[in-house]
Coordinates of C-alpha atoms and ligand atoms in Angstrom, one line a residue:
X1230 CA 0.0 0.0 0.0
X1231 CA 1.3 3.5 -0.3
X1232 CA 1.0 5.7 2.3
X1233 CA 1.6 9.2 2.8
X1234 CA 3.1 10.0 6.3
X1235 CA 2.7 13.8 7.7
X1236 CA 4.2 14.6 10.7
X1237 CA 2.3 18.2 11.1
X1238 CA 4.1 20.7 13.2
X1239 CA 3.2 24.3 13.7
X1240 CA 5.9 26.2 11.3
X1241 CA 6.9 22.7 9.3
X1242 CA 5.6 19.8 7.4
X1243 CA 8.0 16.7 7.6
X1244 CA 6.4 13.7 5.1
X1245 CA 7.6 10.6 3.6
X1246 CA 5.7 8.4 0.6
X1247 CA 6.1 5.0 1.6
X1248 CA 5.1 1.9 -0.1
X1249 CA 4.3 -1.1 2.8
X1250 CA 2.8 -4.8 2.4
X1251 CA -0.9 -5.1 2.3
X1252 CA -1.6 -6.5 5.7
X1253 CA -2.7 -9.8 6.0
X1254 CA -4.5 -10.6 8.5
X1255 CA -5.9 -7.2 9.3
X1256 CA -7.3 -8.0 12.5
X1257 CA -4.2 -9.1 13.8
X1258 CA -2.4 -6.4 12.0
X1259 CA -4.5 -4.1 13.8
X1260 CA -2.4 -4.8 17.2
X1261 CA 0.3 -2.8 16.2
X1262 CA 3.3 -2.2 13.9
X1263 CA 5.4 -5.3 12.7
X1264 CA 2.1 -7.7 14.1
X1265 CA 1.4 -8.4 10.1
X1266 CA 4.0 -10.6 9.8
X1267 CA 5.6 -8.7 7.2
X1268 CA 10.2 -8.8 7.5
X1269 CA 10.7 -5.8 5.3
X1270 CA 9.0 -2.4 6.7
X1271 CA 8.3 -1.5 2.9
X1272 CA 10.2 0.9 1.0
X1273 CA 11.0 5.0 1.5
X1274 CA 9.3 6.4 -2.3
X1275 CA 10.5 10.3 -1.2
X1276 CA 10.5 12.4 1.4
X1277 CA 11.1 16.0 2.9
X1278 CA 10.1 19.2 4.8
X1279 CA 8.6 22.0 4.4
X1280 CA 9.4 24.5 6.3
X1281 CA 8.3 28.0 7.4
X1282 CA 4.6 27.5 7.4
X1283 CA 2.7 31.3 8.1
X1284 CA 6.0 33.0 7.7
X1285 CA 5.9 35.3 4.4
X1286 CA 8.4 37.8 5.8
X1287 CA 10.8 34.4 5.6
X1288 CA 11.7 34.6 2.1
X1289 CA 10.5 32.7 -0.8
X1290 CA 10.5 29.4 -0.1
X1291 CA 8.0 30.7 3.1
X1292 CA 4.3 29.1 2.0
X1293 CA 1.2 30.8 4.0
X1294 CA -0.2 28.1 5.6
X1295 CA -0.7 24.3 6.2
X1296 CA -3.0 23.9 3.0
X1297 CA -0.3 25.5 0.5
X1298 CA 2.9 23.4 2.2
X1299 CA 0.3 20.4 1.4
X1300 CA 0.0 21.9 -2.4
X1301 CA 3.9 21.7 -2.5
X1302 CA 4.0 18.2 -0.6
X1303 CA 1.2 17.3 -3.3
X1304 CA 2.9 18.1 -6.0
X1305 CA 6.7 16.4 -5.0
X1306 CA 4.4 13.3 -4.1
X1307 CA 2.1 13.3 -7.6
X1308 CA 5.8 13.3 -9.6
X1309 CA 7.3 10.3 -7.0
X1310 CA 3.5 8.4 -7.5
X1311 CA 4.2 8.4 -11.1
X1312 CA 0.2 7.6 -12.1
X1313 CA 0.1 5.5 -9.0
X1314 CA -2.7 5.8 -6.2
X1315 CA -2.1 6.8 -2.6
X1316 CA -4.1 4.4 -0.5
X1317 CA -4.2 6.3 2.7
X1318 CA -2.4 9.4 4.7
X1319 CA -0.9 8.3 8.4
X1320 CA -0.8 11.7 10.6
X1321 CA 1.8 11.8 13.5
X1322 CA -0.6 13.2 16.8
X1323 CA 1.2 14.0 19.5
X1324 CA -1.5 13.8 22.2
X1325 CA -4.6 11.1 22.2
X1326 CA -5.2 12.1 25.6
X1327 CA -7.1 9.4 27.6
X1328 CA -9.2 8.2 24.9
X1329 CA -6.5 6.6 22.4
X1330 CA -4.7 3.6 23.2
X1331 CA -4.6 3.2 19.3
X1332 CA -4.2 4.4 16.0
X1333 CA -7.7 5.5 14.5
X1334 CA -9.5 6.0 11.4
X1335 CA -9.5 9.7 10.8
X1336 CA -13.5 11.2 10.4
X1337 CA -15.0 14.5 11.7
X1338 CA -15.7 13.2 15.2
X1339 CA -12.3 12.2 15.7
X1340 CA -10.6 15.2 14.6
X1341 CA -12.8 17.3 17.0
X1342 CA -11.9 14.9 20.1
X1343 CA -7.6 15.9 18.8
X1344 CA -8.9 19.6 18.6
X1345 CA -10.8 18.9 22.5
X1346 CA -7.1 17.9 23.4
X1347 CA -5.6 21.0 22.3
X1348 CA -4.9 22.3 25.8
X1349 CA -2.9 18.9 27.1
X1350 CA -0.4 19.8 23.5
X1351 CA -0.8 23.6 22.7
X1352 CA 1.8 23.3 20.6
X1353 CA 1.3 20.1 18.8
X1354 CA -2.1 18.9 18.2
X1355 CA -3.0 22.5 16.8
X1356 CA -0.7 21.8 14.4
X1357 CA -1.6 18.3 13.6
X1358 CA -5.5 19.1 12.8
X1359 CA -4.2 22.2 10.5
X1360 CA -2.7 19.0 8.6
X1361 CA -5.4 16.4 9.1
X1362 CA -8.0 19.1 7.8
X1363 CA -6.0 19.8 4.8
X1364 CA -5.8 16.7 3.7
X1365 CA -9.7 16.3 4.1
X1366 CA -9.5 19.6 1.5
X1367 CA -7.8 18.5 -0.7
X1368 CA -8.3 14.5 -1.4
X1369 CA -11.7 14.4 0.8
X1370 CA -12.1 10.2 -0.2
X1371 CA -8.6 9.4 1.3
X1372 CA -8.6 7.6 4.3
X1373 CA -6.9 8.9 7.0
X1374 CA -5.3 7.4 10.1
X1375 CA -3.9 9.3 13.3
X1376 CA -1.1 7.2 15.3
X1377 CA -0.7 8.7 18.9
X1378 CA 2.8 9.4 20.3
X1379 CA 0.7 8.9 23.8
X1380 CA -0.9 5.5 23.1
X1381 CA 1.5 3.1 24.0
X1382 CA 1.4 4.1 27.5
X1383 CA -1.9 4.2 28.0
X1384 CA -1.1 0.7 29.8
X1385 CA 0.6 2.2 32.2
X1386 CA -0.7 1.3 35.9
X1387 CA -2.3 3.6 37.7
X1388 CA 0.7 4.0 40.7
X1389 CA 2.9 4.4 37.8
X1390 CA 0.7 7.4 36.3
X1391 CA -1.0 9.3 39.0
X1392 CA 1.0 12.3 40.3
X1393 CA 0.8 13.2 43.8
X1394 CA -1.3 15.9 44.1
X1395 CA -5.0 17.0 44.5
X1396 CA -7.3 14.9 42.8
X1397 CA -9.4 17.7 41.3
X1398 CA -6.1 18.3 38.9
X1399 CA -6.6 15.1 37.3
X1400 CA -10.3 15.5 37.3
X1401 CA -10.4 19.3 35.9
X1402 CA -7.2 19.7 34.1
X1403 CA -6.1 15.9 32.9
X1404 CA -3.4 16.6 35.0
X1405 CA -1.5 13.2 35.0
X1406 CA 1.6 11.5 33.4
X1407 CA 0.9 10.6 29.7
X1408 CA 4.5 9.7 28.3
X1409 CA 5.6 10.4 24.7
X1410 CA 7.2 8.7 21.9
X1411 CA 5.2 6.0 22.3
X1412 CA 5.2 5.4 18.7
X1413 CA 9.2 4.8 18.4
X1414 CA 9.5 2.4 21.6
X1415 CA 6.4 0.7 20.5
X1416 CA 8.0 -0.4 16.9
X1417 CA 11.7 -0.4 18.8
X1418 CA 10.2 -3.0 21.4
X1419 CA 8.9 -5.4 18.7
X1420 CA 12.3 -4.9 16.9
X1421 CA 14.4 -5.9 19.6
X1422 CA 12.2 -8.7 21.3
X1423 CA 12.9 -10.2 17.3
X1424 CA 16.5 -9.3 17.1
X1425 CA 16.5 -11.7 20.5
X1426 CA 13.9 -14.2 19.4
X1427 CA 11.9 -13.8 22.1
X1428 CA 8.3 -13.6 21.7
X1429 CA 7.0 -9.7 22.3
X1430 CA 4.2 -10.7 25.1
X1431 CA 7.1 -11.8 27.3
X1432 CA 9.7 -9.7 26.6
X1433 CA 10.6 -7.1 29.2
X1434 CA 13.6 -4.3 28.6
X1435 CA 14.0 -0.8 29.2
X1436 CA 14.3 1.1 26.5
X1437 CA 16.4 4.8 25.7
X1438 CA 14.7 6.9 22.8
X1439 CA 17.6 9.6 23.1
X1440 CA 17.2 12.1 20.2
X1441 CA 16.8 16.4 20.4
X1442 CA 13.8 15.0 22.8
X1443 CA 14.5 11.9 25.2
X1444 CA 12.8 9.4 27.5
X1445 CA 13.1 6.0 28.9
X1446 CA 10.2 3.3 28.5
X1447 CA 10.0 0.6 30.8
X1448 CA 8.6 -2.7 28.7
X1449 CA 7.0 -5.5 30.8
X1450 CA 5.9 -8.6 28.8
X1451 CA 5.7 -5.9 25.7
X1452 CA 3.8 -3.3 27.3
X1453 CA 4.9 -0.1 28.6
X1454 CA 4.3 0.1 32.2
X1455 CA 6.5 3.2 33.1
X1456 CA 7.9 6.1 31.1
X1457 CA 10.0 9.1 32.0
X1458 CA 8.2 11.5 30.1
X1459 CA 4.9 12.9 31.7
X1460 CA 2.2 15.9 31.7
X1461 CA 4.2 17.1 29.1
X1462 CA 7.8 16.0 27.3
X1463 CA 9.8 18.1 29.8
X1464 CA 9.8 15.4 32.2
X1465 CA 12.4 13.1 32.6
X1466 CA 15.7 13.0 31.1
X1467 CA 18.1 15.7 30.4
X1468 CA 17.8 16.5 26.8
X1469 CA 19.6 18.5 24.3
X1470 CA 17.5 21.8 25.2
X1471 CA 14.9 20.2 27.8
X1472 CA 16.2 20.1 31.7
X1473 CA 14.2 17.4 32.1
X1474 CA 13.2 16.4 36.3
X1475 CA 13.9 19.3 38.6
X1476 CA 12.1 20.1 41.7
X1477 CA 9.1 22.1 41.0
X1478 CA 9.5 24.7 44.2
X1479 CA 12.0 26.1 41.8
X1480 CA 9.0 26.9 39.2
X1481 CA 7.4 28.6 42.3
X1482 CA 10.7 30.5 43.4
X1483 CA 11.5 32.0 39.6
X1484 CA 7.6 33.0 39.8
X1485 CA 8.1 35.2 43.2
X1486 CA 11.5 36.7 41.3
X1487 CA 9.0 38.2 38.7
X1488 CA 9.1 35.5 35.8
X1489 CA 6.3 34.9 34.0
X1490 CA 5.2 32.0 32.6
X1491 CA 5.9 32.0 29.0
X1492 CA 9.3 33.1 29.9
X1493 CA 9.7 30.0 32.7
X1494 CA 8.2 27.5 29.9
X1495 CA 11.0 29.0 27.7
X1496 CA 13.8 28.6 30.2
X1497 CA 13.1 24.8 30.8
X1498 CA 12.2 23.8 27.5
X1499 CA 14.7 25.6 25.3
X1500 CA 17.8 26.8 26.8
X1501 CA 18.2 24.1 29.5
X1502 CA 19.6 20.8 29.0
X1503 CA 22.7 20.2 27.2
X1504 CA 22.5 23.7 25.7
X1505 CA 22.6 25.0 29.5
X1506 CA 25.3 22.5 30.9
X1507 CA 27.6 22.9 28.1
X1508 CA 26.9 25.5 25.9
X1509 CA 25.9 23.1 23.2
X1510 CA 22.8 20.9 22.6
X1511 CA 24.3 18.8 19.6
X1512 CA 25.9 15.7 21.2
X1513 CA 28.8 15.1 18.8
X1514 CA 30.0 18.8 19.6
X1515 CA 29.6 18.1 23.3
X1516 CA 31.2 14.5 23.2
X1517 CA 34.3 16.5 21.2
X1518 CA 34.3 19.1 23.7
X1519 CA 34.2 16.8 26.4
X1520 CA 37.2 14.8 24.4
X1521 CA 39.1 18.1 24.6
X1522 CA 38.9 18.3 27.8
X1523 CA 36.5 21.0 28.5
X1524 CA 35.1 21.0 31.7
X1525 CA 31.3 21.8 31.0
X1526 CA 31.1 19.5 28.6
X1527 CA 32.7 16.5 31.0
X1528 CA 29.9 17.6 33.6
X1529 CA 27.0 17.8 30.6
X1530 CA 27.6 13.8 30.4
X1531 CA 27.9 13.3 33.3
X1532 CA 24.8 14.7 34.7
X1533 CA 22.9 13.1 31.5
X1534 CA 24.4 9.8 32.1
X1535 CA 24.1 9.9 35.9
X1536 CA 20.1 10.6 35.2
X1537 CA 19.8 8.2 32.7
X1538 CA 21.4 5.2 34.7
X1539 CA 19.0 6.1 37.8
X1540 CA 16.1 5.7 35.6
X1541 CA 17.1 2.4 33.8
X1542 CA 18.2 1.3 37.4
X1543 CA 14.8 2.0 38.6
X1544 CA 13.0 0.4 35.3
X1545 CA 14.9 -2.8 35.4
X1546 CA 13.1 -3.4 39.2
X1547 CA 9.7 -2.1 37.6
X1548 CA 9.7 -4.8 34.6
X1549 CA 10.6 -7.4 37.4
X1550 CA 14.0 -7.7 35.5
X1551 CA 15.0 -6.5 32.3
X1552 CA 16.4 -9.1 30.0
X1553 CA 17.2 -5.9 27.1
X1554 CA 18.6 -2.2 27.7
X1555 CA 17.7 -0.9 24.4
X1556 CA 19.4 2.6 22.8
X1557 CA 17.3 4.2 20.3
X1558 CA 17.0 7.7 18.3
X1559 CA 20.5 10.2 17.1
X1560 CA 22.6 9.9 20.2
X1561 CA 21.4 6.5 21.2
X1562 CA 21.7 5.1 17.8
X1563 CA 25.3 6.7 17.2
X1564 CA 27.0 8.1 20.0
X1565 CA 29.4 5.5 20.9
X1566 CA 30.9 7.4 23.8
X1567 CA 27.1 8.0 25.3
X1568 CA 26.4 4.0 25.6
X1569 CA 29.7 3.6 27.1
X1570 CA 29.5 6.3 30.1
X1571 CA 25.5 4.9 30.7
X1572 CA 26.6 1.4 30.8
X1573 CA 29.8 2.2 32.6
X1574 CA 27.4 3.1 35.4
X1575 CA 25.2 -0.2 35.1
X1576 CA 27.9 -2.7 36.0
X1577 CA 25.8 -3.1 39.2
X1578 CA 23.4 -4.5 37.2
X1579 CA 25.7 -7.2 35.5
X1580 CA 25.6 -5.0 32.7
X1581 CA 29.1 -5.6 30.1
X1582 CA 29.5 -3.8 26.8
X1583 CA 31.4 -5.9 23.6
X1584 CA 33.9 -2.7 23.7
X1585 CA 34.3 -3.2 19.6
X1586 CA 30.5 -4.1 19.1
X1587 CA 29.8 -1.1 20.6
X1588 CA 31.8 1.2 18.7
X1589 CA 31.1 -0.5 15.5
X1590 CA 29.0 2.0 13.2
X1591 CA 26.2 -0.1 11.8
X1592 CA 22.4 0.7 10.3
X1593 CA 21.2 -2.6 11.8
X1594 CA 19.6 -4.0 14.8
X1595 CA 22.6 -5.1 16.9
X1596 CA 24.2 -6.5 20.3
X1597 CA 26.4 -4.4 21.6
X1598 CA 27.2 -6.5 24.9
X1599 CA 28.9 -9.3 25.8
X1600 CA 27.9 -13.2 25.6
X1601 CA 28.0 -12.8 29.5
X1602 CA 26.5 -9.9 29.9
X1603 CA 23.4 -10.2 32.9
X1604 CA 21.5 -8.3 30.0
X1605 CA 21.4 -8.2 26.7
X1606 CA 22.7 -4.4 25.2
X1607 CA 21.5 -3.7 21.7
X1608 CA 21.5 -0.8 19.3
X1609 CA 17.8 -0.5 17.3
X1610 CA 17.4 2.0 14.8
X1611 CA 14.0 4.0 15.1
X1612 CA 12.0 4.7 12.0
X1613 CA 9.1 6.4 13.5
X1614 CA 7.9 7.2 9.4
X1615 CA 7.6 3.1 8.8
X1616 CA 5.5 2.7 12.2
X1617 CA 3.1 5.0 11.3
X1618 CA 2.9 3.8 7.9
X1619 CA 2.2 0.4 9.3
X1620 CA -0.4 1.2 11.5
X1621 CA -1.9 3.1 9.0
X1622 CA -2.2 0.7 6.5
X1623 CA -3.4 -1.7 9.0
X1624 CA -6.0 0.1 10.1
X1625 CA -7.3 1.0 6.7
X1626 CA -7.2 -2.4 6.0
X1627 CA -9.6 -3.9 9.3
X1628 CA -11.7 -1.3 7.9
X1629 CA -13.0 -2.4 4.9
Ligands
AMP688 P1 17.2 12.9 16.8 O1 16.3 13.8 17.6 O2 16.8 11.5 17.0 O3 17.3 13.3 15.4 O4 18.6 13.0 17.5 C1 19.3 14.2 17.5 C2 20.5 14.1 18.4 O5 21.3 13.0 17.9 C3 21.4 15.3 18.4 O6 21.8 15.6 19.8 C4 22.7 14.9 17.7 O7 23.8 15.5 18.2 C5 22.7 13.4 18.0 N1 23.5 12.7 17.0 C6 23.3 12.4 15.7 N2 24.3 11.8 15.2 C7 25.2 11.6 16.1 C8 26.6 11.0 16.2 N3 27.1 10.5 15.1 N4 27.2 11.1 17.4 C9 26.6 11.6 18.5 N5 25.4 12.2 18.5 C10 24.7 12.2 17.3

């Protein structure tokens, strides 16, 4: 089938064409990605971004909004097609709230319950219904699927969710931990429980998603039943601009200097994190740094190594025993020097790296530890774009 993916944000269009197998057994298929049996997660047709959505000032290759970046994504897709008919569009949503625990079959109801949702992803859904709405313009008969970045942890247990604080939160506001990139350590979980042979539904491992954004999943017989992310994707982690846990009396402290909060959610979400510890949020140039000796940069990885440790630490009791530590996304998928600081602090967990396995540059699914190792290391690219394809076609499938 070919499917058009959109990942919708508010000032850029990211899409890729992709051609996947028909489904099968659509009801199985339904699951999840990689539940159709199928080896090979299709083939990338084209791809891109368009960038600098509602920006004329920007120049000309600005476009004024979502439905003309969609005329230029049209038109790049039409040429790749070559005569041949897209089957279905799979839209990236950041937040399905309470209500999705799965990808859906896009129609009017369902886009206003993503719009109802605004508040929990001001940013992000927004931004994803501009899409999903201009899709419905312009090819109103194509089906249309939205895969949640929240859904794979809507099996998370209630201890494991609920914050500590005033029920009325949770009952007026949603307040509660939602967790995010659901959809990359859903398809990473199924990849590794196969690069292992073990079979997904009893297959626990922690997993590290560490890209710009970062968080930790904790997989118990191939569900998520913890995640560092939570309200929001600031939890958790420190990330490259993000600072990730801090005590929250510090919120109420910078409050009582005068800061308001737009300038508070700026602080913590874009100049904290790598950026604030060493100047730098790209890893590579902070791994160099750190190389060279510089001091920030030393403590940068340290703190984000420290953190991450504590919280695979922590997940390895919550999944009753991890048999996989699994690094994911830019840095996890390529910095070397990362897995080795992160698993240098894991040797109380019987944790060894295969020093040459790990540095080994490689696009595959890989084991990166030792035979003896007390758990299994690996290395499994991400591809977020082939999930959603998946699920997509899946979905459009069980619903004929
Ligand atoms: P992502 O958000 O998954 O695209 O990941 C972005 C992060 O991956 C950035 O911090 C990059 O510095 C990091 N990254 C990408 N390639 C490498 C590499 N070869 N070594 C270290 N970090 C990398």
């Amino acid at each position: 089938m070919l499917i058009l993916v959109l990942n919708s944000g508010s000032s850029s269009i990211k899409y890729q064409l992709r051609q996947v197998p028909v489904p099968d057994d659509p009801l199985r298929a339904a699951d999840g990605p990689q539940s159709n049996g199928a080896d090979d997660g299709g083939r990338v047709i084209t791809g891109g971004l368009v960038e600098r959505i509602g920006d004329r000032a920007a120049g000309p290759d600005s476009v004024s909004d979502h439905a003309e970046a969609l005329e230029r994504i049209a038109l790049a897709v039409n040429e790749a097609l070559d005569g041949q008919e897209l089957d279905a569009v799979g839209h990236r949503v950041v937040h399905g709230g309470e209500r999705f625990s799965a990808p859906v079959l896009i129609d009017n109801e369902i886009t206003r319950a993503i719009e109802r949702l605004n508040p929990l992803a001001p940013l992000h859904n927004p931004a994803n219904v501009l899409g999903i709405r201009a899709i419905t313009d312009k090819w109103p008969a194509l089906p249309q699927v939205a895969v949640f970045d929240t859904a794979f942890h809507r099996t998370l247990p209630e201890f494991a969710w609920r914050y500590a604080v005033p029920d009325v939160l949770y009952r007026n506001f949603g307040i509660r931990r939602y967790g995010f990139h659901g959809t990359s350590h859903e398809f990473v979980a199924h990849q590794a429980a196969k690069l292992l042979g073990v079979e997904l539904g009893a297959f626990c491992a922690v997993i590290a998603h560490l890209g710009n954004g970062a968080s930790v999943a904790a997989i118990q017989d191939g569900v998520s039943v913890d995640t560092s992310m939570g309200f929001t994707p600031l939890e958790g982690l420190v990330m490259g601009t993000r600072s990730g846990d801090i005590d929250p009396s510090i919120l109420v402290f910078l409050a009582r200097q005068g800061m308001d909060a737009d300038e508070i959610d700026d602080l913590l979400n874009r100049d904290s994190g790598l950026q604030a510890l060493a100047g730098n949020n790209d890893m590579r140039s902070v791994v160099e740094s750190a190389e060279a000796g510089n001091h920030r940069a030393v403590l940068a990885l340290a703190v984000s190594s420290y953190r991450l440790a504590k919280y695979i630490g922590g997940y390895h009791v919550a999944v009753g025993g991890a048999q996989a530590l699994v690094f994911t996304a830019g840095i996890g998928e390529n910095s070397w020097q990362f897995r080795q600081l992160v698993a240098g602090r894991l040797s109380a967990l019987g944790i060894k790296l295969d020093d040459d396995a790990n540095r080994k540059r490689s696009k595959e699914p890989r084991v990166i530890s030792t035979a003896d190792s007390d758990i299994a290391v690996l290395v499994v690219p991400t591809d977020e774009e082939r999930a959603i394809a998946e699920a997509t076609a899946a979905v459009v499938v069980s619903s004929r």
